[in-house]
Amino acid sequence: MNIPFTAQLINMCAALLLLIAFAMLSQRRILSLINLFALQGLILSFSTAVVAYTTSQHHLYTSAALTLLLKVIVLPLILHRLIRKLNIKWDVETMFNIPTIMLIGLALVVFAFNLAAPISQMAGTVTKSTLGIAMASVLLSFLMMITRSKAVPQVVGFLAMENGLFFAATSATYGMPLVVELGIALDVLVGMFILGIFFFQIRVAFDSLDLKHMEKLKED
Amino acid sequence: MSYTALLFQAVQNVLVLLAAPLLLGWITQCRAWLQNRTGAGVLQPCRNLIKLFHKDAVLAHNASPLFRATPYILFSCMWLAAALVPVLATDLPLSPAVDVIALVGIFALARVFISLAAMDIGTAFGSLGARREMLVGFLAEPALLMVLFTASTISQSTSLITIVETLAHKQFVLYPSMAFAAVAFLMVLLAENARIPVDNPSTHLELTMIHEAMILEYSARHLALVEWASALKLLAYMTIGIALFAPWGIAESGDWGALPLALLLLFSKLLLGGAGLALMETLSAKMRIFRVPEFMGTAFLLAVLGLLTHFLLETTT
């Protein structure tokens, strides 16, 4: 095996991202979920910086710094504040039992790896082999959003999905143009604020953050 | 096979025998420190063993020969397992006889015998413990095998010696799949050695104990052998972990000069690992027995993911 050391480092980060995606999927507590999300952001930022160093693409340094600022510091802080204000630190109910979810997750990973194999053969980047992992983490975050009934874990799942997309962009094409990235970062931040306000509205309306209540269209 | 290699094997056999109670004592001592207690000292398991060997054994009236033979079988299985893992050097004459799959088989053999012996007397606790042990065991075994297969696919061999030589003595490579395997292995280690999230080694509360429930009927030298065997099992698992995930410093075959350094490194790794284990046990609470399948299922899934990532990331041609 003769992969350069930096590529090995990126592969390692990719593996850790997948590990965290699974940890999030199996996590019962909201507080740990947010900490895991911050850790995911940290690894993402580190791997982006390594890609920037390897390929001397300077705009990637900016996106690494942006990731660090936004996803490791600002968003977890907002989320921590939110759950403190909403007073919801306790266990999260999942729709299925966790081993079933993990098994579905495993099937998703196999699917994503197979899907990414022909694409990554065409890509000419150093990080082409991590594309499968990036797709897997997008799908896993999606699965997390589907299997949670409470609002906050769904939002964490959404943010984690954005992390996965970012990683996919980095590994397939060395990142999107800076303007697009700035736009997405702003979108996520604003989305977070709006969702934060929504949480309070949902709780006022239904006395709970369980989104099952929103499935009914008519009052009984 | 040279005489030096034989000498080496003999040294390792004695070393693991002595190191196992000390490691257990060190972990207990660390836990005591973390809980603001003075602790009984690192030598306490040794003192316990000596005390137990001086007592007269008491056997139940309806104990069969199986019950009496089990401590000896258990002890020899665990001693063999601990002697097979390369801890100091990769030049072990016994090791080619057994690869990782057979090693898992040795652990399984010991588990079958202890469970049979626990059910032999016919007490309620014995069969309760045996059933729980088999539950944990049958979930932990595939996870352990998958972890070992991940290491085997990297080194293209199921022999532990070859695995260690590939990981420690070839060019340094980061293996992402080993990150998954390490987490899975840690979970298996905790479950198999009756450590805290799965079983509490120091409990005698009926509802929670697994390992203790099985050995309640043993006394004196039999109990000493069983206790020693579980210390050896812990040591064997720790050394397998070291061999797979931090093998640097294990001496190459025929390299006598590297031996003192290997010994020093081994002891510092064991000290660190023991302290880490104690920290983890202090920080986590024992989980419900019904959560154990979930815990072990996660370990298995992580090990499978390790294999998958190996094929995705590390087999680029």
Coordinates of C-alpha atoms in Angstrom, one line a residue:
Chain A
M1 CA 0.0 0.0 0.0
N2 CA 1.6 3.3 -1.0
I3 CA -0.8 6.1 -0.2
P4 CA 0.8 9.3 0.9
F5 CA 0.6 10.1 4.6
T6 CA -1.8 13.1 4.2
A7 CA -4.2 10.9 2.3
Q8 CA -4.0 8.4 5.0
L9 CA -4.8 11.1 7.5
I10 CA -7.9 12.2 5.4
N11 CA -9.0 8.6 5.2
M12 CA -8.7 8.3 9.0
C13 CA -10.8 11.5 9.4
A14 CA -13.4 10.0 7.1
A15 CA -13.5 6.8 9.1
L16 CA -13.9 8.8 12.3
L17 CA -16.8 10.8 10.7
L18 CA -18.6 7.6 9.9
L19 CA -18.0 6.4 13.4
I20 CA -19.5 9.6 14.8
A21 CA -22.5 9.3 12.5
F22 CA -23.1 5.8 13.9
A23 CA -22.6 7.1 17.5
M24 CA -25.2 9.8 16.8
L25 CA -27.6 7.3 15.4
S26 CA -27.4 5.2 18.6
Q27 CA -27.3 8.1 21.0
R28 CA -30.2 8.4 23.4
R29 CA -29.4 11.7 25.1
I30 CA -29.7 15.1 23.5
L31 CA -26.8 16.6 25.3
S32 CA -24.4 13.9 24.1
L33 CA -25.9 14.3 20.6
I34 CA -24.9 17.9 20.5
N35 CA -21.4 17.2 21.8
L36 CA -21.0 14.5 19.1
F37 CA -22.2 17.1 16.5
A38 CA -19.5 19.5 17.7
L39 CA -16.9 16.7 17.5
Q40 CA -18.0 15.9 13.9
G41 CA -17.5 19.6 13.0
L42 CA -14.0 19.6 14.5
I43 CA -13.0 16.5 12.5
L44 CA -14.5 17.9 9.4
S45 CA -12.6 21.2 9.8
F46 CA -9.4 19.3 10.4
S47 CA -9.8 17.1 7.4
T48 CA -10.6 20.1 5.2
A49 CA -7.5 21.8 6.4
V50 CA -5.5 18.7 5.6
V51 CA -7.0 18.6 2.1
A52 CA -6.2 22.3 1.7
Y53 CA -2.6 21.7 2.8
T54 CA -2.2 18.6 0.4
T55 CA -3.6 20.3 -2.6
S56 CA -2.6 23.9 -1.8
Q57 CA -6.1 25.1 -2.5
H58 CA -6.1 28.2 -0.3
H59 CA -9.9 28.8 -0.3
L60 CA -10.3 25.5 1.5
Y61 CA -8.5 27.0 4.5
T62 CA -11.2 29.6 4.7
S63 CA -13.9 27.0 4.6
A64 CA -12.1 25.0 7.3
A65 CA -12.0 28.1 9.5
L66 CA -15.6 28.8 8.7
T67 CA -16.5 25.2 9.7
L68 CA -14.6 25.5 12.9
L69 CA -16.2 28.8 13.9
L70 CA -19.8 27.9 12.8
K71 CA -20.1 24.1 13.5
V72 CA -17.8 23.7 16.5
I73 CA -18.5 26.9 18.4
V74 CA -21.6 28.8 17.3
L75 CA -24.1 26.1 16.5
P76 CA -23.4 23.9 19.5
L77 CA -23.6 26.9 21.7
I78 CA -27.0 27.9 20.3
L79 CA -28.2 24.3 20.7
H80 CA -27.0 24.1 24.3
R81 CA -28.8 27.4 25.0
L82 CA -31.9 26.1 23.4
I83 CA -32.1 22.9 25.3
R84 CA -31.4 24.7 28.5
K85 CA -34.2 27.1 27.8
L86 CA -36.6 24.4 26.7
N87 CA -35.4 22.2 29.6
I88 CA -35.1 19.0 27.6
K89 CA -31.9 17.2 28.5
W90 CA -33.5 13.8 29.1
D91 CA -33.6 10.7 26.9
V92 CA -34.8 10.9 23.4
E93 CA -37.4 8.5 22.2
T94 CA -36.6 6.7 19.0
M95 CA -39.3 5.3 16.7
F96 CA -37.7 1.8 16.3
N97 CA -35.4 0.1 18.7
I98 CA -31.8 1.1 18.3
P99 CA -30.3 -2.3 17.0
T100 CA -32.8 -2.2 14.2
I101 CA -31.8 1.3 13.3
M102 CA -28.1 0.3 13.4
L103 CA -28.8 -2.6 11.1
I104 CA -30.6 -0.3 8.6
G105 CA -27.6 2.0 9.0
L106 CA -25.3 -0.8 8.1
A107 CA -27.3 -1.6 5.0
L108 CA -27.2 2.1 4.0
V109 CA -23.4 2.1 4.4
V110 CA -23.1 -0.9 2.0
F111 CA -25.5 0.8 -0.4
A112 CA -23.5 4.1 -0.3
F113 CA -20.2 2.4 -0.7
N114 CA -21.5 0.6 -3.8
L115 CA -23.0 3.7 -5.2
A116 CA -19.9 5.7 -4.8
A117 CA -17.5 3.2 -6.2
P118 CA -18.0 4.0 -9.9
I119 CA -18.1 7.8 -9.2
S120 CA -14.9 7.8 -7.2
Q121 CA -13.1 5.9 -9.9
M122 CA -13.8 8.8 -12.2
A123 CA -12.7 11.5 -9.8
G124 CA -9.1 12.5 -9.9
T125 CA -8.7 13.9 -6.4
V126 CA -6.5 12.6 -3.6
T127 CA -9.6 12.1 -1.5
K128 CA -11.7 10.1 -4.0
S129 CA -12.0 7.0 -1.9
T130 CA -13.7 8.9 0.9
L131 CA -16.7 9.8 -1.3
G132 CA -18.4 6.6 -0.2
I133 CA -18.1 7.6 3.4
A134 CA -19.4 11.1 2.8
M135 CA -22.5 9.7 1.1
A136 CA -22.9 7.2 3.9
S137 CA -22.8 9.9 6.5
V138 CA -25.4 11.9 4.5
L139 CA -27.7 8.9 4.4
L140 CA -27.1 8.1 8.1
S141 CA -28.0 11.6 9.1
F142 CA -31.1 11.3 7.0
L143 CA -32.0 8.1 8.7
M144 CA -31.5 9.8 12.0
M145 CA -33.9 12.5 11.0
I146 CA -36.5 9.9 10.0
T147 CA -36.2 7.8 13.2
R148 CA -36.4 10.6 15.7
S149 CA -39.8 12.0 16.8
K150 CA -38.6 15.0 18.8
A151 CA -37.7 18.3 17.1
V152 CA -34.2 18.9 18.5
P153 CA -32.6 15.6 17.4
Q154 CA -34.2 16.1 14.0
V155 CA -32.5 19.5 13.7
V156 CA -29.2 18.0 14.8
G157 CA -29.7 15.3 12.1
F158 CA -30.2 18.1 9.6
L159 CA -27.1 19.8 10.6
A160 CA -25.1 16.6 10.5
M161 CA -26.4 16.0 7.0
E162 CA -25.1 19.4 6.0
N163 CA -21.7 18.3 7.4
G164 CA -21.9 15.1 5.3
L165 CA -22.7 17.1 2.1
F166 CA -19.8 19.4 2.9
F167 CA -17.4 16.5 3.2
A168 CA -18.8 15.0 0.0
A169 CA -18.1 18.2 -1.8
T170 CA -14.5 18.4 -0.4
S171 CA -13.8 14.8 -1.3
A172 CA -15.3 14.8 -4.8
T173 CA -14.2 18.2 -6.1
Y174 CA -12.0 19.9 -3.5
G175 CA -14.9 21.9 -2.2
M176 CA -17.5 24.3 -3.7
P177 CA -16.7 27.9 -4.7
L178 CA -16.3 30.1 -1.7
V179 CA -19.4 32.1 -2.5
V180 CA -21.6 29.0 -2.4
E181 CA -20.0 27.9 0.8
L182 CA -20.5 31.2 2.5
G183 CA -24.2 31.1 1.3
I184 CA -24.7 27.6 2.7
A185 CA -23.1 28.6 6.0
L186 CA -25.4 31.6 6.3
D187 CA -28.3 29.5 5.4
V188 CA -27.5 27.0 8.1
L189 CA -27.1 29.7 10.7
V190 CA -30.3 31.5 9.8
G191 CA -32.1 28.2 9.5
M192 CA -30.9 27.4 13.0
F193 CA -32.3 30.6 14.3
I194 CA -35.6 30.1 12.7
L195 CA -35.9 26.5 13.9
G196 CA -35.0 27.7 17.4
I197 CA -38.0 30.1 17.3
F198 CA -40.1 27.3 15.8
F199 CA -39.2 25.1 18.8
F200 CA -40.9 27.6 21.1
Q201 CA -43.9 28.0 18.9
I202 CA -44.3 24.2 18.6
R203 CA -44.1 23.8 22.3
V204 CA -46.6 26.6 22.9
A205 CA -49.0 25.1 20.4
F206 CA -48.8 21.4 21.4
D207 CA -47.2 21.4 24.9
S208 CA -44.5 19.1 23.6
L209 CA -41.7 18.9 21.1
D210 CA -42.9 15.6 19.7
L211 CA -43.6 16.2 16.0
K212 CA -46.1 13.4 15.9
H213 CA -48.6 16.0 17.0
M214 CA -48.1 17.8 13.7
E215 CA -49.2 14.9 11.6
K216 CA -52.8 15.5 12.3
L217 CA -54.3 18.2 10.1
K218 CA -57.6 18.6 11.9
E219 CA -58.5 19.1 15.5
D220 CA -60.3 16.1 16.9
Chain B
M1 CA 13.1 -23.9 16.7
S2 CA 16.0 -22.6 18.7
Y3 CA 16.6 -22.9 22.4
T4 CA 16.5 -19.1 22.8
A5 CA 13.0 -19.1 21.5
L6 CA 12.0 -21.8 23.9
L7 CA 13.6 -19.8 26.7
F8 CA 11.6 -16.9 25.5
Q9 CA 8.4 -18.8 25.6
A10 CA 9.1 -19.9 29.2
V11 CA 9.9 -16.4 30.3
Q12 CA 6.7 -15.1 28.8
N13 CA 4.7 -17.9 30.5
V14 CA 6.0 -17.0 33.9
L15 CA 5.7 -13.3 33.2
V16 CA 2.0 -13.4 32.3
L17 CA 1.3 -15.6 35.3
L18 CA 2.8 -13.0 37.6
A19 CA 1.6 -10.0 35.8
A20 CA -2.1 -11.0 35.7
P21 CA -2.9 -10.5 39.4
L22 CA -0.8 -7.4 39.5
L23 CA -2.7 -5.9 36.6
L24 CA -6.0 -6.6 38.3
G25 CA -4.6 -5.1 41.5
W26 CA -3.5 -2.0 39.6
I27 CA -7.0 -1.5 38.1
T28 CA -8.7 -2.0 41.4
Q29 CA -6.2 0.5 43.0
C30 CA -6.9 3.1 40.3
R31 CA -10.6 2.7 40.8
A32 CA -10.1 3.2 44.5
W33 CA -8.1 6.4 43.9
L34 CA -10.7 7.7 41.5
Q35 CA -13.4 7.2 44.1
N36 CA -11.3 9.0 46.8
R37 CA -10.5 5.8 48.7
T38 CA -7.1 4.6 49.8
G39 CA -7.4 1.2 48.2
A40 CA -5.9 -2.1 49.3
G41 CA -2.7 -1.9 47.3
V42 CA -1.6 -3.4 44.0
L43 CA -0.6 -6.7 45.7
Q44 CA -4.1 -7.4 47.2
P45 CA -5.1 -9.9 44.5
C46 CA -1.9 -11.8 45.1
R47 CA -2.6 -11.9 48.8
N48 CA -6.1 -13.1 48.1
L49 CA -4.8 -15.9 46.0
I50 CA -2.2 -17.0 48.6
K51 CA -4.9 -17.0 51.3
L52 CA -7.3 -19.0 49.1
F53 CA -4.6 -21.6 48.3
H54 CA -4.0 -22.2 52.1
K55 CA -7.6 -23.0 52.8
D56 CA -9.4 -26.3 52.7
A57 CA -11.8 -26.7 49.8
V58 CA -15.5 -27.3 50.4
L59 CA -17.6 -29.1 47.8
A60 CA -21.3 -29.5 47.5
H61 CA -22.6 -33.1 48.0
N62 CA -23.9 -33.4 44.5
A63 CA -20.9 -31.9 42.7
S64 CA -19.8 -34.0 39.8
P65 CA -16.2 -34.5 38.7
L66 CA -16.9 -31.8 36.0
F67 CA -17.3 -29.3 38.8
R68 CA -13.9 -30.2 40.2
A69 CA -12.1 -30.3 36.9
T70 CA -13.4 -27.0 35.6
P71 CA -11.0 -24.7 37.6
Y72 CA -8.0 -26.6 36.2
I73 CA -9.4 -26.5 32.6
L74 CA -10.3 -22.8 33.0
F75 CA -6.8 -22.0 34.3
S76 CA -5.0 -23.9 31.6
C77 CA -7.1 -22.4 28.8
M78 CA -6.5 -18.8 30.0
W79 CA -2.8 -19.5 30.7
L80 CA -2.4 -20.9 27.2
A81 CA -4.3 -17.9 25.7
A82 CA -2.1 -15.4 27.5
A83 CA 1.0 -17.3 26.6
L84 CA 0.1 -17.3 22.9
V85 CA -0.2 -13.6 22.4
P86 CA 3.1 -11.9 21.5
V87 CA 3.7 -9.5 24.3
L88 CA 7.5 -9.1 24.3
A89 CA 8.7 -10.6 21.1
T90 CA 7.3 -12.2 18.0
D91 CA 9.5 -15.2 18.4
L92 CA 7.2 -17.6 20.2
P93 CA 7.5 -21.4 19.5
L94 CA 3.9 -22.0 20.7
S95 CA 2.3 -19.3 18.7
P96 CA 2.3 -20.9 15.2
A97 CA 0.2 -23.7 16.6
V98 CA -2.7 -21.4 17.1
D99 CA -4.1 -18.5 15.1
V100 CA -6.6 -15.9 16.2
I101 CA -9.6 -18.1 15.3
A102 CA -8.3 -20.9 17.6
L103 CA -7.6 -18.3 20.2
V104 CA -11.3 -17.3 20.2
G105 CA -12.1 -21.0 20.4
I106 CA -10.0 -21.4 23.5
F107 CA -11.9 -18.6 25.2
A108 CA -15.2 -20.3 24.1
L109 CA -14.0 -23.6 25.5
A110 CA -13.4 -22.0 28.9
R111 CA -16.8 -20.3 28.8
V112 CA -18.6 -23.6 28.1
F113 CA -16.9 -25.3 31.0
I114 CA -17.5 -22.5 33.5
S115 CA -21.1 -22.4 32.5
L116 CA -21.5 -26.2 32.8
A117 CA -19.9 -26.1 36.1
A118 CA -22.1 -23.3 37.3
M119 CA -25.2 -25.4 36.3
D120 CA -23.7 -28.6 37.7
I121 CA -24.5 -27.8 41.4
G122 CA -28.1 -27.0 40.6
T123 CA -28.4 -23.7 42.5
A124 CA -30.6 -21.0 41.1
F125 CA -27.8 -18.4 41.0
G126 CA -25.5 -20.8 39.1
S127 CA -27.8 -21.4 36.2
L128 CA -28.8 -17.8 36.2
G129 CA -25.2 -16.7 35.9
A130 CA -24.5 -19.4 33.3
R131 CA -27.4 -18.3 31.1
R132 CA -26.4 -14.7 31.3
E133 CA -22.8 -15.5 30.6
M134 CA -23.8 -17.5 27.5
L135 CA -26.0 -14.5 26.3
V136 CA -23.1 -12.1 26.6
G137 CA -20.7 -14.7 25.2
F138 CA -22.6 -15.5 22.0
L139 CA -23.0 -11.8 21.2
A140 CA -19.4 -10.9 22.0
E141 CA -17.8 -13.8 20.1
P142 CA -18.8 -12.7 16.5
A143 CA -17.8 -9.1 17.3
L144 CA -14.4 -10.3 18.5
L145 CA -14.0 -12.5 15.4
M146 CA -14.8 -9.6 13.1
V147 CA -12.3 -7.4 14.9
L148 CA -9.6 -10.1 14.4
F149 CA -10.7 -10.5 10.8
T150 CA -10.2 -6.8 10.1
A151 CA -6.6 -7.1 11.4
S152 CA -6.2 -10.3 9.4
T153 CA -7.3 -8.8 6.1
I154 CA -4.7 -6.1 6.6
S155 CA -1.9 -8.5 7.2
Q156 CA -3.2 -11.3 5.0
S157 CA -2.9 -13.8 7.7
T158 CA -4.8 -15.0 10.7
S159 CA -1.6 -15.7 12.7
L160 CA -1.1 -13.2 15.5
I161 CA 2.6 -13.2 15.0
T162 CA 2.2 -12.1 11.3
I163 CA -0.4 -9.5 12.3
V164 CA 1.9 -7.9 14.8
E165 CA 4.9 -8.1 12.4
T166 CA 2.8 -6.4 9.7
L167 CA 1.5 -3.7 12.0
A168 CA 4.6 -3.0 14.1
H169 CA 7.6 -3.6 12.0
K170 CA 6.6 -2.6 8.4
Q171 CA 6.3 1.0 7.3
F172 CA 4.0 3.0 9.5
V173 CA 0.5 3.3 7.9
L174 CA -2.7 4.7 9.4
Y175 CA -5.4 2.1 9.1
P176 CA -8.9 3.8 9.3
S177 CA -10.5 0.4 9.7
M178 CA -8.6 -0.2 12.9
A179 CA -10.3 2.8 14.5
F180 CA -13.6 0.9 14.2
A181 CA -12.0 -2.3 15.2
A182 CA -10.5 -0.6 18.3
V183 CA -13.9 0.7 19.5
A184 CA -15.5 -2.7 18.9
F185 CA -12.7 -4.5 20.7
L186 CA -12.9 -2.2 23.7
M187 CA -16.6 -3.0 24.0
V188 CA -15.9 -6.8 23.7
L189 CA -13.2 -6.5 26.3
L190 CA -15.5 -4.8 28.8
A191 CA -18.2 -7.4 28.2
E192 CA -16.0 -10.5 28.2
N193 CA -14.1 -9.6 31.3
A194 CA -17.2 -8.7 33.4
R195 CA -16.2 -5.1 33.6
I196 CA -18.6 -2.3 34.5
P197 CA -21.1 -1.4 31.8
V198 CA -22.0 -5.1 31.4
D199 CA -21.2 -6.7 34.7
N200 CA -19.8 -5.4 38.0
P201 CA -16.7 -7.4 39.1
S202 CA -17.1 -6.4 42.7
T203 CA -20.8 -7.0 43.2
H204 CA -22.6 -9.7 45.0
L205 CA -26.1 -8.4 44.4
E206 CA -28.2 -11.2 43.0
L207 CA -30.0 -9.2 40.3
T208 CA -26.9 -7.9 38.6
M209 CA -24.1 -10.3 38.8
I210 CA -23.0 -12.5 35.9
H211 CA -19.5 -13.8 36.5
E212 CA -19.8 -13.8 40.3
A213 CA -23.0 -15.8 40.2
M214 CA -21.3 -18.6 38.3
I215 CA -18.5 -19.0 40.8
L216 CA -20.4 -18.7 44.0
E217 CA -20.1 -22.4 44.9
Y218 CA -16.3 -22.5 44.5
S219 CA -14.0 -22.2 47.5
A220 CA -10.3 -22.3 48.4
R221 CA -7.9 -23.5 45.7
H222 CA -10.7 -23.9 43.1
L223 CA -11.8 -20.4 43.7
A224 CA -8.2 -19.2 43.6
L225 CA -7.7 -20.9 40.2
V226 CA -10.9 -19.4 38.8
E227 CA -9.9 -15.9 40.0
W228 CA -6.4 -16.3 38.7
A229 CA -7.9 -17.5 35.4
S230 CA -10.1 -14.4 35.1
A231 CA -7.1 -12.2 35.8
L232 CA -5.2 -14.0 33.1
K233 CA -8.2 -13.6 30.7
L234 CA -8.1 -9.8 31.3
L235 CA -4.4 -9.8 30.7
A236 CA -4.8 -11.8 27.6
Y237 CA -7.4 -9.4 26.3
M238 CA -5.3 -6.4 27.1
T239 CA -2.3 -7.9 25.4
I240 CA -4.3 -8.8 22.3
G241 CA -5.5 -5.1 22.3
I242 CA -1.9 -3.9 22.6
A243 CA -0.8 -6.3 19.9
L244 CA -3.5 -5.2 17.5
F245 CA -3.7 -1.4 18.1
A246 CA -0.4 -0.3 19.7
P247 CA 2.1 -3.0 18.9
W248 CA 5.1 -0.6 18.6
G249 CA 8.1 -1.8 20.7
I250 CA 7.4 -5.5 20.5
A251 CA 10.8 -7.0 19.7
E252 CA 11.4 -8.6 16.4
S253 CA 12.4 -12.3 16.3
G254 CA 16.0 -12.8 17.4
D255 CA 16.5 -9.3 18.5
W256 CA 17.6 -9.7 22.1
G257 CA 18.8 -6.1 22.5
A258 CA 15.3 -4.8 22.1
L259 CA 14.0 -6.9 24.9
P260 CA 14.5 -4.6 27.9
L261 CA 12.9 -1.8 26.0
A262 CA 10.0 -4.1 25.0
L263 CA 9.5 -5.1 28.6
L264 CA 9.5 -1.4 29.7
L265 CA 7.0 -0.5 27.0
L266 CA 4.8 -3.4 27.8
F267 CA 4.6 -2.4 31.4
S268 CA 3.9 1.2 30.6
K269 CA 1.2 0.3 28.1
L270 CA -0.4 -2.1 30.6
L271 CA -0.3 0.6 33.3
L272 CA -1.8 3.2 31.0
G273 CA -4.4 0.7 29.7
G274 CA -5.3 -0.3 33.3
A275 CA -5.7 3.3 34.4
G276 CA -7.8 4.0 31.3
L277 CA -10.0 1.0 32.1
A278 CA -10.5 2.1 35.7
L279 CA -11.4 5.6 34.5
M280 CA -13.9 4.3 32.1
E281 CA -15.5 2.1 34.7
T282 CA -15.7 5.0 37.2
L283 CA -17.3 7.2 34.7
S284 CA -20.0 4.8 33.5
A285 CA -22.8 3.1 35.2
K286 CA -23.8 -0.5 34.9
M287 CA -26.4 -0.9 32.3
R288 CA -29.5 -3.1 32.4
I289 CA -29.0 -6.7 31.3
F290 CA -31.6 -6.1 28.5
R291 CA -29.4 -3.4 27.1
V292 CA -26.5 -5.7 26.8
P293 CA -27.6 -7.2 23.4
E294 CA -27.8 -3.7 22.1
F295 CA -24.3 -2.9 23.4
M296 CA -22.8 -6.0 21.9
G297 CA -24.8 -5.6 18.6
T298 CA -23.2 -2.1 18.3
A299 CA -19.8 -3.7 18.8
F300 CA -20.5 -6.2 16.1
L301 CA -21.8 -3.5 13.7
L302 CA -18.7 -1.4 14.3
A303 CA -16.4 -4.4 13.6
V304 CA -18.3 -5.1 10.3
L305 CA -18.0 -1.4 9.4
G306 CA -14.2 -1.7 10.1
L307 CA -14.1 -4.5 7.5
L308 CA -16.1 -2.5 5.0
T309 CA -14.0 0.6 5.4
H310 CA -10.9 -1.6 4.9
F311 CA -12.2 -2.6 1.5
L312 CA -13.2 0.9 0.7
L313 CA -10.2 2.9 1.8
E314 CA -7.2 0.6 2.1
T315 CA -7.3 -1.6 -0.9
T316 CA -6.6 1.0 -3.6
T317 CA -4.3 -0.5 -6.2

